[in-house]
Amino acid sequence: MGAGDTTGKRRAVPWVVLALWIGVLAAVAPFAARLGDVQRDRIIDYLPASADSTQVAEIQDRLPGGETTQLVLVYHRDGGLTAADRATAGRQVARIAGEHALAGTPQGVPSRDGSTLMYPVASNEPGADEKKRDAFVEDVRDVARGAGGLSVQVGGPSALNTDAAKVYDSLGGPLLYTTVGVVAILLVLIYRSPVLWLVPLVVAGIADYLSMGVAYALHQAFGTAVSGASSGIMTILVFGAGTDYALLLVARYREELRRIERPYDAMRAALRGCGPAVLASSGTVAAGLLCLLAADLNSNRGMGPLGTVGVLCALAAMLTLLPAVLVLLGRRVFWPLVPAYGSTPTGRRSLFTAMGSSAGRRPVTVLVSGAALLGALALGVLNLPGSLKQEDSFVDRPESVAAMQTLARAFPERSSQPIEVITPAGRADAALAAIRGTDGVDSARKGRTGEGWTEISVLAKAAPQSPGETQTIHKLRDRLDGSYVGGPSAQRIDLEDTSARDLRVVVPLVLVSVLLILFVLLRSLVAPLMLTAAVVAVWGAALGIGGLVFGPLFGFEGTDPGLGLLSFVFLVALGVDYGIFLMHRMREEALGGAGPVPAALTALRTTGGVIASAGLVLAATFAVLTTMGLVALVELGFVIAVGVLLDTFLVRTYLVTSASVALGRRVWWPGRMSRAPGEPVRPEREPEPV
């Protein structure tokens, strides 16, 4: 091939890649715009697939009228309701009954002290349509208005779902804009260039758009569940993981531009150098997330494919589109810090050189001290608050929660939240008698019948989601053979039980899949075990820090049941990423003839800045979740952000490096690098500090 052919190829390849991406985006555009249309945030979309409460919700959808919308109107006045207050309540309820098709005539229930009057309202008018349900709830709230000291609040399970849906609807725009803003600020600080920061940010935005289209296609083809939480986390993964890959590639590209004259050739060298590490790290994250398919909880199982889609779309964009754009822009994209051909980086002692020196001098001391610190932090897990109740799941108290709290004070002797029982229609009378004879049941009445089933609404004597009500639900499930017991409180019980089951099943799968990938990549048994143990320790320490701040500092009343599993999957999969970056460079240096200690310290010196930058970006993107209005998202974002920072600035820099120095060549056991010096020493080049 002549010189002209080679030059033509250099010029053509980036343009071809750019054209292919334009075609791909044009193809997915109709699908990406429709992802929000298939997003579902009903409780049935989060419930465990095999639980009683799931069966109840599914059967209720098939009964005449579909899903029941259940509300409670709460009228309250300090010092006692007046006759005018009761008349106002009666008029408002009558108006609601006249404007909507209600299931029965609402009857007011006064509190013993006369300060509160509640009207349970049920309707099948909206059915299973979330938008109709939310519109019905808002219509009722428009009618129910207090005056002159009379407080009127609309609560109940459907009002809680409507308020939760408002938070999920707010995730899309604010979460995306906040994430983009945070990443943009960090990239400007990292690159110190008026142009360079924009390139990976735009490419990440394109990858996010692609992931939306692919996620919609997955839903249409396989019925993959799409929720507000899963689509939001998919966006965070695209920007967080994608920016990480971009930082690693750009740092290596800058290094190669000093050795190689043409940007096209420098980019090829950069892709050869860091491509395997990026592929392995993304494969690790994808494998870890796909293990969530083994979960029984619908919300967990649906998050696996969407998270994987986000990571793989980010990988594709950062290894194809980003290199093409950088090559087309040439060296000037780095202005004002342009890496000139043949130049050498500024010689200065970096922070990571100092860290590596301290780890190299006393590796065992550093290792033991760091492990002791992580162990001490992990003890904070013992201080985690109990399971999160439904009314405590919001950061700011919405009207539905305020209504439940008013009811709890006014009616301490009874529940205001029904337990739903679905029983075969032919045994409905016997089931009703058995329910009324169950200890802890206050009242029970038959509801709709259809599809061979009968719905029975039960009120417990104990308060909602209290130990007494929980015992009543368990007694009903033990006593009613062939029936299903559901409702909001039963759903919470099933969420807790299934989350514990998923933790036992998914965690071993994640560990095995991550270890297998590391065994293949690093060709060692010791190094993968060391990296995996490190990220598990980080997970425990991050949860421990959460236990120290969730209650005392944030004022949270509980911990989301899925926090342990989701934080484990993300921290292990994403944490191993940085270990791969570090160990891959360490292996590269060792293959070049460097001894164990120089290889470890050189790897830290050359990748430390990139890993630190990537860790800051990833932690910041997950920290965006702490600005959302749901406690579960705040807790998840906090634990992952803290874990990533621990992993970046303690585990990768000190513990993994000191362990590698202490183990020497044994870190590569049983591969040949553990026994022989390796291949002849290649000419070393001065690595560029980042």
XYZ file of C-alpha atoms in Angstrom:
690
model
C 0.000 0.000 0.000
C 1.386 3.392 -0.960
C 1.732 6.461 1.195
C -1.237 8.071 -0.563
C -3.482 5.110 0.214
C -2.469 5.201 3.883
C -3.111 8.929 4.134
C -6.494 8.509 2.485
C -7.413 5.804 4.956
C -6.443 8.015 7.863
C -8.726 10.724 6.572
C -11.631 8.463 5.609
C -12.038 6.242 8.681
C -13.132 8.963 11.134
C -15.642 10.335 8.629
C -17.055 6.857 8.016
C -17.472 6.316 11.774
C -19.180 9.687 12.100
C -21.545 8.864 9.237
C -22.423 5.491 10.783
C -23.305 7.150 14.071
C -25.540 9.668 12.310
C -27.344 6.739 10.675
C -27.700 4.911 13.993
C -29.131 7.978 15.722
C -31.599 8.521 12.895
C -32.734 4.911 13.254
C -33.257 5.040 17.027
C -34.791 8.523 17.157
C -38.418 7.315 16.882
C -37.855 4.847 19.733
C -35.863 7.060 22.104
C -38.629 9.656 22.229
C -41.154 7.000 23.318
C -39.280 5.559 26.303
C -41.233 7.759 28.710
C -44.511 6.349 27.354
C -43.682 2.826 28.568
C -42.302 3.887 31.955
C -44.388 2.392 34.747
C -44.144 3.240 38.435
C -47.140 1.406 39.872
C -46.412 -0.676 42.924
C -47.065 -3.844 40.888
C -44.069 -2.895 38.721
C -41.820 -3.073 41.793
C -43.327 -6.030 43.635
C -41.735 -9.486 43.790
C -43.023 -11.611 40.929
C -44.106 -14.607 43.022
C -45.464 -12.899 46.145
C -49.055 -12.940 47.439
C -49.308 -9.171 47.101
C -48.367 -9.376 43.416
C -51.085 -11.951 42.770
C -53.605 -9.706 44.512
C -52.651 -6.686 42.394
C -52.798 -8.698 39.147
C -56.188 -10.250 39.953
C -57.588 -6.856 40.967
C -56.658 -5.575 37.501
C -58.895 -8.299 35.989
C -61.875 -7.734 38.278
C -64.807 -5.584 37.028
C -63.583 -2.010 36.902
C -59.920 -2.990 37.121
C -57.608 -1.714 39.815
C -59.325 0.017 42.732
C -58.268 3.576 43.535
C -58.400 3.901 47.321
C -58.352 7.278 49.044
C -59.069 8.620 52.506
C -60.380 12.145 53.041
C -59.237 13.417 56.427
C -61.046 16.355 58.044
C -59.392 17.713 61.171
C -59.670 20.710 63.502
C -57.649 21.197 66.667
C -60.075 21.400 69.566
C -62.795 19.444 67.782
C -64.843 19.574 64.583
C -67.873 21.856 64.495
C -71.290 21.103 63.017
C -70.364 23.360 60.093
C -67.186 21.330 59.553
C -69.184 18.100 59.337
C -71.614 19.708 56.947
C -68.730 20.898 54.763
C -67.291 17.380 54.721
C -70.659 15.906 53.762
C -71.093 18.360 50.876
C -67.609 17.727 49.522
C -67.976 13.946 49.645
C -71.405 14.186 47.988
C -69.925 16.323 45.215
C -67.126 13.788 44.659
C -69.698 10.972 44.520
C -71.747 12.968 41.992
C -68.801 13.653 39.695
C -67.169 10.194 39.857
C -68.309 6.587 39.918
C -67.465 5.384 43.433
C -67.493 1.824 44.737
C -70.237 2.209 47.368
C -71.340 5.222 49.370
C -68.577 6.734 51.544
C -69.389 6.715 55.243
C -67.712 9.094 57.675
C -65.863 7.642 60.668
C -65.323 10.098 63.560
C -62.425 9.849 65.986
C -63.100 9.361 69.687
C -61.899 12.845 70.595
C -64.073 14.440 67.917
C -61.179 16.237 66.238
C -61.029 14.136 63.079
C -63.470 12.686 60.572
C -62.320 10.279 57.851
C -64.155 9.254 54.703
C -62.756 6.183 52.888
C -63.337 6.624 49.138
C -62.886 3.853 46.582
C -63.377 3.965 42.826
C -62.728 1.694 39.874
C -63.231 4.529 37.420
C -59.514 5.061 36.608
C -58.776 1.312 36.447
C -55.104 0.466 35.950
C -54.376 3.644 33.974
C -51.823 5.641 35.975
C -52.655 8.952 34.317
C -56.369 8.514 35.014
C -55.593 7.548 38.601
C -53.478 10.631 39.135
C -56.152 12.817 37.523
C -58.812 11.316 39.813
C -56.676 11.983 42.892
C -56.074 15.583 41.861
C -59.800 16.085 41.147
C -60.623 14.877 44.650
C -57.991 17.215 46.087
C -59.442 20.132 44.139
C -62.856 19.476 45.680
C -61.562 18.824 49.203
C -60.432 22.170 50.485
C -60.436 23.429 54.047
C -61.339 26.876 55.354
C -61.350 28.772 58.621
C -59.062 26.439 60.515
C -60.500 23.232 59.042
C -57.733 20.995 57.681
C -58.620 18.705 54.758
C -56.068 16.168 53.526
C -56.345 13.419 50.909
C -54.398 10.276 51.751
C -54.614 6.554 51.207
C -52.611 4.106 49.047
C -53.541 5.687 45.692
C -52.691 9.193 46.900
C -49.303 7.888 48.053
C -48.734 6.358 44.609
C -49.681 9.641 42.928
C -47.238 11.597 45.079
C -44.509 9.044 44.357
C -45.250 9.302 40.623
C -44.687 13.057 40.801
C -41.197 12.423 42.143
C -40.441 9.832 39.461
C -41.738 12.152 36.740
C -39.352 14.806 38.000
C -36.382 12.452 37.613
C -36.131 12.693 33.835
C -35.446 16.367 33.200
C -33.844 17.556 36.463
C -31.744 14.419 36.845
C -30.409 14.692 33.287
C -29.688 18.425 33.515
C -28.068 18.118 36.915
C -25.929 15.190 35.781
C -24.800 17.019 32.653
C -23.988 20.139 34.665
C -21.962 18.239 37.257
C -19.990 16.321 34.621
C -19.363 19.507 32.623
C -17.933 21.347 35.638
C -15.645 18.456 36.544
C -14.411 18.026 32.963
C -13.565 21.719 32.719
C -11.555 21.465 35.947
C -9.843 18.252 34.845
C -8.912 19.252 31.281
C -8.408 22.997 31.785
C -9.400 23.504 28.170
C -12.249 25.565 26.709
C -12.971 22.921 24.058
C -11.828 19.466 25.135
C -14.378 19.047 27.968
C -17.240 19.464 25.526
C -16.274 16.512 23.318
C -16.750 13.638 25.812
C -19.822 15.371 27.239
C -21.535 15.566 23.836
C -20.562 11.980 23.042
C -22.004 10.858 26.387
C -25.238 12.687 25.557
C -25.407 10.858 22.231
C -24.798 7.551 24.020
C -27.642 8.369 26.441
C -29.990 9.038 23.535
C -28.973 5.731 21.965
C -29.561 3.889 25.240
C -33.095 5.287 25.428
C -33.885 3.896 21.995
C -32.376 0.497 22.775
C -34.207 0.349 26.116
C -37.516 1.019 24.376
C -36.761 -1.698 21.826
C -35.993 -4.152 24.644
C -39.311 -3.340 26.268
C -41.201 -3.901 23.040
C -39.380 -7.116 22.175
C -39.041 -8.797 25.570
C -41.327 -6.863 27.910
C -38.406 -5.490 29.938
C -39.782 -3.415 32.802
C -39.006 0.309 32.592
C -39.441 2.419 35.723
C -38.446 5.913 36.749
C -35.646 4.586 38.929
C -34.194 2.214 36.319
C -34.262 4.758 33.477
C -32.734 7.404 35.749
C -29.909 5.110 36.835
C -29.348 4.146 33.190
C -28.701 7.823 32.416
C -26.325 8.133 35.363
C -24.400 5.060 34.221
C -24.086 6.402 30.677
C -22.594 9.692 31.843
C -20.627 8.261 34.763
C -19.125 5.159 33.168
C -18.881 6.781 29.729
C -16.938 9.752 31.090
C -14.651 7.333 32.939
C -13.829 5.540 29.700
C -13.306 8.883 27.972
C -10.885 10.060 30.659
C -8.798 6.916 30.325
C -8.757 7.081 26.523
C -7.975 10.808 26.328
C -5.150 10.486 28.861
C -3.565 7.656 26.859
C -4.161 9.535 23.584
C -2.405 12.611 24.968
C 0.519 10.424 25.991
C 0.761 8.844 22.535
C 0.577 12.206 20.745
C 3.954 13.089 22.276
C 5.480 9.946 20.727
C 3.555 9.700 17.445
C 3.231 12.481 14.913
C -0.138 11.776 13.287
C -3.303 11.876 15.454
C -4.797 8.885 13.629
C -1.798 6.696 14.454
C -1.638 8.037 17.999
C -5.301 7.152 18.523
C -4.725 3.626 17.216
C -1.895 3.217 19.711
C -4.052 4.622 22.507
C -6.876 2.204 21.694
C -4.439 -0.709 21.653
C -3.066 0.375 25.006
C -6.239 1.078 26.986
C -8.868 -0.689 24.875
C -8.545 -4.083 26.607
C -8.905 -2.490 30.040
C -11.974 -0.494 28.970
C -13.552 -3.563 27.361
C -12.877 -5.678 30.436
C -14.171 -3.030 32.836
C -17.387 -2.509 30.874
C -17.803 -6.271 30.584
C -17.456 -6.566 34.345
C -20.128 -3.930 34.959
C -22.458 -5.490 32.387
C -21.974 -8.981 33.820
C -22.647 -7.739 37.340
C -25.790 -5.900 36.294
C -27.117 -8.844 34.296
C -26.944 -10.932 37.458
C -29.939 -8.880 38.598
C -32.012 -10.964 36.168
C -31.893 -13.669 38.839
C -33.677 -11.353 41.279
C -37.317 -11.986 42.131
C -38.065 -8.339 42.820
C -39.437 -6.757 39.651
C -37.665 -3.445 40.248
C -34.286 -5.175 40.642
C -34.770 -7.516 37.704
C -35.750 -4.676 35.369
C -32.774 -2.546 36.398
C -30.269 -5.159 35.206
C -30.954 -4.962 31.441
C -31.391 -1.185 31.428
C -28.167 -0.620 33.335
C -26.370 -2.971 30.960
C -27.763 -1.088 27.970
C -26.447 2.166 29.423
C -22.942 0.808 29.994
C -22.677 -0.852 26.572
C -23.978 2.219 24.725
C -21.429 4.336 26.600
C -18.698 1.841 25.680
C -19.636 1.847 21.999
C -19.683 5.636 21.839
C -16.413 6.133 23.707
C -14.469 3.567 21.673
C -15.763 4.613 18.242
C -17.391 8.044 18.084
C -15.090 9.769 20.585
C -11.860 8.625 18.856
C -13.245 9.686 15.469
C -14.149 13.178 16.705
C -10.816 13.618 18.484
C -8.864 12.590 15.386
C -10.860 14.981 13.190
C -10.252 17.855 15.596
C -6.527 17.094 15.810
C -4.092 18.311 18.434
C -5.762 21.707 18.709
C -8.597 20.179 20.749
C -6.176 20.165 23.724
C -5.561 23.930 23.542
C -4.003 25.600 25.458
C -2.104 22.513 26.805
C -1.353 21.028 23.372
C 0.849 17.873 23.517
C 3.471 18.635 20.865
C 5.138 15.786 18.983
C 8.504 14.916 20.518
C 7.886 16.952 23.647
C 8.206 15.644 27.178
C 5.686 16.240 29.955
C 6.473 18.739 32.646
C 8.565 17.050 35.276
C 6.930 17.376 38.666
C 6.324 15.157 41.627
C 2.657 14.263 41.493
C 0.398 13.420 44.421
C 0.224 9.803 43.287
C 3.988 9.538 43.131
C 4.061 10.514 46.802
C 1.293 8.053 47.611
C 3.088 5.281 45.790
C 6.320 6.061 47.608
C 4.662 5.761 51.019
C 2.964 2.504 50.017
C 6.239 1.202 48.619
C 8.237 1.941 51.779
C 5.861 0.315 54.292
C 3.427 -1.799 52.301
C 2.348 -4.097 55.143
C 1.785 -1.206 57.558
C -0.268 0.703 54.995
C -2.274 -2.415 54.128
C -3.091 -3.305 57.729
C -3.973 0.289 58.637
C -6.272 0.678 55.641
C -7.994 -2.640 56.283
C -8.533 -1.691 59.928
C -10.070 1.624 58.874
C -12.487 -0.054 56.460
C -13.418 -2.594 59.123
C -14.116 0.125 61.665
C -16.314 2.027 59.211
C -18.231 -1.151 58.362
C -19.362 -1.393 61.994
C -21.676 1.508 61.258
C -23.955 -1.017 59.521
C -25.172 -1.934 62.991
C -26.622 1.593 63.258
C -28.676 1.448 60.052
C -32.334 2.312 60.755
C -34.973 -0.376 60.339
C -37.034 -1.057 57.249
C -38.406 2.022 55.503
C -42.152 2.494 55.933
C -44.280 3.823 53.112
C -45.016 7.131 54.821
C -41.285 7.654 55.482
C -40.219 7.130 51.865
C -40.367 10.825 50.888
C -37.700 13.407 51.662
C -40.298 16.182 51.868
C -43.637 15.260 53.426
C -46.409 15.297 50.773
C -50.113 15.624 51.523
C -50.727 11.876 51.456
C -48.146 11.272 54.195
C -49.482 14.141 56.290
C -52.957 12.569 56.038
C -51.666 9.204 57.246
C -49.924 10.829 60.197
C -53.099 12.686 61.141
C -55.051 9.417 61.017
C -52.452 7.616 63.122
C -52.835 10.223 65.878
C -56.636 10.357 65.676
C -57.302 6.619 65.342
C -54.572 4.839 67.343
C -56.934 1.932 68.002
C -57.562 0.956 64.349
C -56.013 0.874 60.915
C -57.029 3.281 58.184
C -55.312 1.246 55.458
C -57.120 -1.875 54.212
C -55.617 -5.321 53.821
C -56.821 -6.789 50.522
C -57.744 -10.480 50.366
C -58.479 -12.255 47.076
C -60.251 -15.587 47.573
C -61.953 -18.092 45.213
C -65.533 -16.922 44.645
C -66.999 -20.274 45.671
C -65.410 -20.029 49.122
C -65.926 -16.321 49.731
C -68.413 -16.725 52.601
C -66.206 -19.237 54.420
C -63.172 -17.018 53.890
C -65.068 -13.978 55.207
C -66.042 -15.875 58.357
C -62.462 -17.062 58.857
C -61.132 -13.523 58.414
C -63.571 -12.075 60.956
C -62.542 -14.760 63.412
C -58.816 -14.005 63.051
C -57.163 -12.323 66.009
C -56.202 -8.731 65.167
C -58.946 -8.124 62.575
C -61.245 -5.160 63.273
C -63.684 -5.553 60.360
C -64.039 -7.184 56.952
C -66.459 -6.880 54.033
C -66.837 -8.478 50.622
C -66.078 -6.432 47.518
C -66.136 -7.204 43.832
C -66.503 -10.644 42.271
C -65.277 -11.673 38.831
C -62.956 -14.031 36.955
C -63.690 -16.661 39.630
C -62.385 -14.477 42.482
C -63.886 -12.349 45.235
C -62.252 -9.316 46.802
C -62.491 -8.863 50.584
C -61.377 -5.639 52.265
C -60.014 -6.085 55.796
C -59.167 -3.511 58.451
C -56.749 -4.498 61.216
C -56.916 -3.274 64.769
C -53.270 -2.228 64.752
C -51.807 0.797 62.973
C -50.549 0.435 59.367
C -47.128 -1.241 59.012
C -46.891 -1.793 62.764
C -45.725 -5.091 64.310
C -49.331 -5.828 65.271
C -50.613 -5.421 61.714
C -47.710 -7.497 60.404
C -48.705 -10.350 62.728
C -52.302 -10.073 61.534
C -51.206 -10.379 57.884
C -49.126 -13.466 58.658
C -52.070 -15.019 60.530
C -54.374 -14.392 57.567
C -51.903 -15.981 55.149
C -51.536 -19.030 57.395
C -55.297 -19.410 57.869
C -56.596 -18.731 54.338
C -55.530 -21.639 52.193
C -55.897 -20.930 48.465
C -56.342 -17.172 49.004
C -53.949 -14.274 48.501
C -53.340 -11.488 51.015
C -52.147 -8.146 49.662
C -52.473 -4.422 50.072
C -49.837 -1.765 50.906
C -48.678 -3.308 54.191
C -48.478 -6.813 52.735
C -46.543 -5.409 49.799
C -43.973 -3.934 52.195
C -43.582 -7.318 53.917
C -43.062 -9.037 50.559
C -40.556 -6.389 49.493
C -38.479 -6.996 52.611
C -38.602 -10.793 52.349
C -37.809 -10.829 48.634
C -35.000 -8.310 48.981
C -33.355 -10.588 51.538
C -33.796 -13.551 49.180
C -32.366 -11.610 46.215
C -29.347 -10.586 48.278
C -28.563 -14.251 49.019
C -28.967 -15.286 45.374
C -27.530 -12.384 43.368
C -24.457 -11.557 45.463
C -22.722 -14.928 44.812
C -23.559 -14.652 41.107
C -21.988 -11.194 40.914
C -18.854 -12.337 42.713
C -18.437 -15.397 40.482
C -18.990 -13.463 37.241
C -16.573 -10.697 38.251
C -13.921 -13.176 39.319
C -14.178 -15.129 36.068
C -13.664 -11.989 33.993
C -10.692 -10.953 36.127
C -9.146 -14.433 35.920
C -9.256 -14.262 32.121
C -8.029 -10.668 31.885
C -5.219 -10.774 34.451
C -4.289 -14.474 34.019
C -3.910 -14.806 37.749
C -5.782 -16.144 40.756
C -4.307 -13.872 43.407
C -4.866 -10.484 41.754
C -8.601 -11.069 41.058
C -9.191 -12.292 44.616
C -7.347 -9.241 45.957
C -9.400 -6.812 43.858
C -12.697 -8.500 44.707
C -11.962 -8.547 48.430
C -11.103 -4.847 48.237
C -14.397 -3.821 46.612
C -16.426 -5.960 49.029
C -14.655 -4.189 51.905
C -15.506 -0.837 50.307
C -19.172 -1.870 50.094
C -19.255 -2.709 53.790
C -17.532 0.552 54.748
C -19.852 2.655 52.567
C -22.931 1.036 54.106
C -21.402 1.634 57.522
C -20.979 5.344 56.800
C -24.602 5.358 55.705
C -25.568 3.895 59.065
C -23.712 6.722 60.808
C -25.483 9.527 58.905
C -28.893 8.323 57.663
C -30.651 8.626 61.022
C -28.577 11.123 63.026
C -27.753 13.534 60.184
C -30.391 13.079 57.468
C -33.254 12.217 59.806
C -34.319 9.161 57.801
C -36.662 6.814 59.659
C -35.727 3.673 57.761
C -33.544 1.958 55.163
C -34.853 0.858 51.792
C -34.965 -2.970 51.599
C -33.157 -2.999 48.245
C -30.258 -0.776 49.318
C -27.909 -3.617 50.228
C -28.241 -5.501 46.950
C -28.202 -2.559 44.541
C -25.293 -0.836 46.280
C -23.361 -4.133 46.247
C -23.915 -4.695 42.518
C -22.932 -1.159 41.555
C -19.976 -0.804 43.924
C -18.476 -4.200 43.120
C -18.939 -3.882 39.367
C -17.871 -0.237 39.132
C -15.138 -0.565 41.763
C -13.476 -3.421 39.929
C -13.318 -1.038 36.948
C -10.629 1.027 38.612
C -8.809 -2.080 39.750
C -8.730 -3.247 36.146
C -7.291 0.085 34.973
C -4.554 -0.101 37.608
C -3.709 -3.811 37.339
C -3.790 -3.790 33.537
C -1.170 -1.020 33.477
C 0.824 -2.842 36.163
C 0.802 -5.992 34.040
C 1.826 -3.979 30.978
C 4.809 -2.530 32.837
C 5.779 -5.979 34.193
C 5.651 -7.491 30.710
C 7.990 -4.725 29.614
C 10.592 -5.954 32.092
C 9.905 -3.800 35.147
C 10.225 -5.468 38.528
C 7.197 -5.907 40.828
C 7.758 -2.742 42.862
C 8.602 -0.409 39.920
C 5.670 -1.867 37.943
C 3.226 -1.170 40.781
C 4.514 2.351 41.423
C 4.654 3.235 37.730
C 1.107 1.970 37.238
C -0.101 4.145 40.107
C 1.832 7.165 38.853
C 0.494 6.872 35.292
C -3.116 5.901 36.061
C -3.612 7.522 39.452
C -4.679 10.866 38.050
C -7.048 9.266 35.555
C -8.579 7.004 38.202
C -8.969 9.945 40.584
C -10.666 12.027 37.897
C -12.895 9.127 36.871
C -13.798 8.416 40.482
C -14.755 12.023 41.106
C -16.974 12.085 38.021
C -18.657 8.770 38.840
C -19.204 9.719 42.476
C -20.619 13.084 41.449
C -23.061 11.532 38.979
C -24.430 9.129 41.583
C -24.501 11.933 44.140
C -27.075 13.605 41.890
C -29.548 11.025 43.228
C -29.268 12.630 46.670
C -31.110 15.675 45.308
C -34.160 13.602 44.374
C -37.280 13.453 46.530
C -37.328 9.758 47.495
C -35.402 8.431 50.475
C -34.545 5.188 48.649
C -32.789 7.096 45.841
C -31.007 9.406 48.268
C -29.687 6.436 50.260
C -28.569 4.588 47.133
C -26.853 7.634 45.639
C -25.096 8.448 48.920
C -23.766 4.920 49.531
C -22.494 4.497 45.966
C -20.905 7.973 45.851
C -19.129 7.428 49.194
C -18.061 3.936 48.148
C -16.595 5.174 44.853
C -14.618 7.871 46.670
C -13.288 5.336 49.202
C -12.357 3.021 46.380
C -10.661 5.783 44.405
C -8.615 7.527 47.074
C -7.981 4.757 49.602
C -8.295 1.301 48.114
C -6.829 1.830 44.624
C -4.087 4.238 45.624
C -2.946 2.745 48.906
C -4.320 -0.731 49.590
C -4.101 -2.372 46.159
C -0.717 -0.783 45.482
C 0.697 -1.751 48.887
C -0.701 -5.294 48.558
C 0.895 -5.603 45.115
C 4.220 -4.389 46.485
C 4.024 -6.745 49.472
C 3.115 -9.770 47.342
C 5.640 -9.000 44.608
C 5.504 -11.455 41.739
C 3.138 -13.673 43.740
C 0.309 -11.291 42.807
C 0.385 -12.878 39.319
C 0.316 -16.478 40.587
C 0.045 -18.996 38.956
C 0.820 -17.276 35.647
C 4.312 -17.191 34.182
C 4.803 -13.631 35.411
C 4.893 -14.994 38.950
C 7.954 -17.129 38.148
C 10.039 -15.401 35.501
C 11.296 -11.843 35.004
C 9.346 -11.626 31.739
C 10.381 -10.480 28.314
C 13.356 -8.211 27.607
C 13.140 -4.711 28.960
C 11.743 -2.295 26.415
C 12.926 1.317 26.221
C 11.005 3.168 28.903
C 9.337 6.464 28.186
C 8.570 9.058 30.757
C 4.864 8.721 31.551
C 2.875 11.896 31.519
C 1.369 12.916 34.866
C -2.354 13.628 34.580
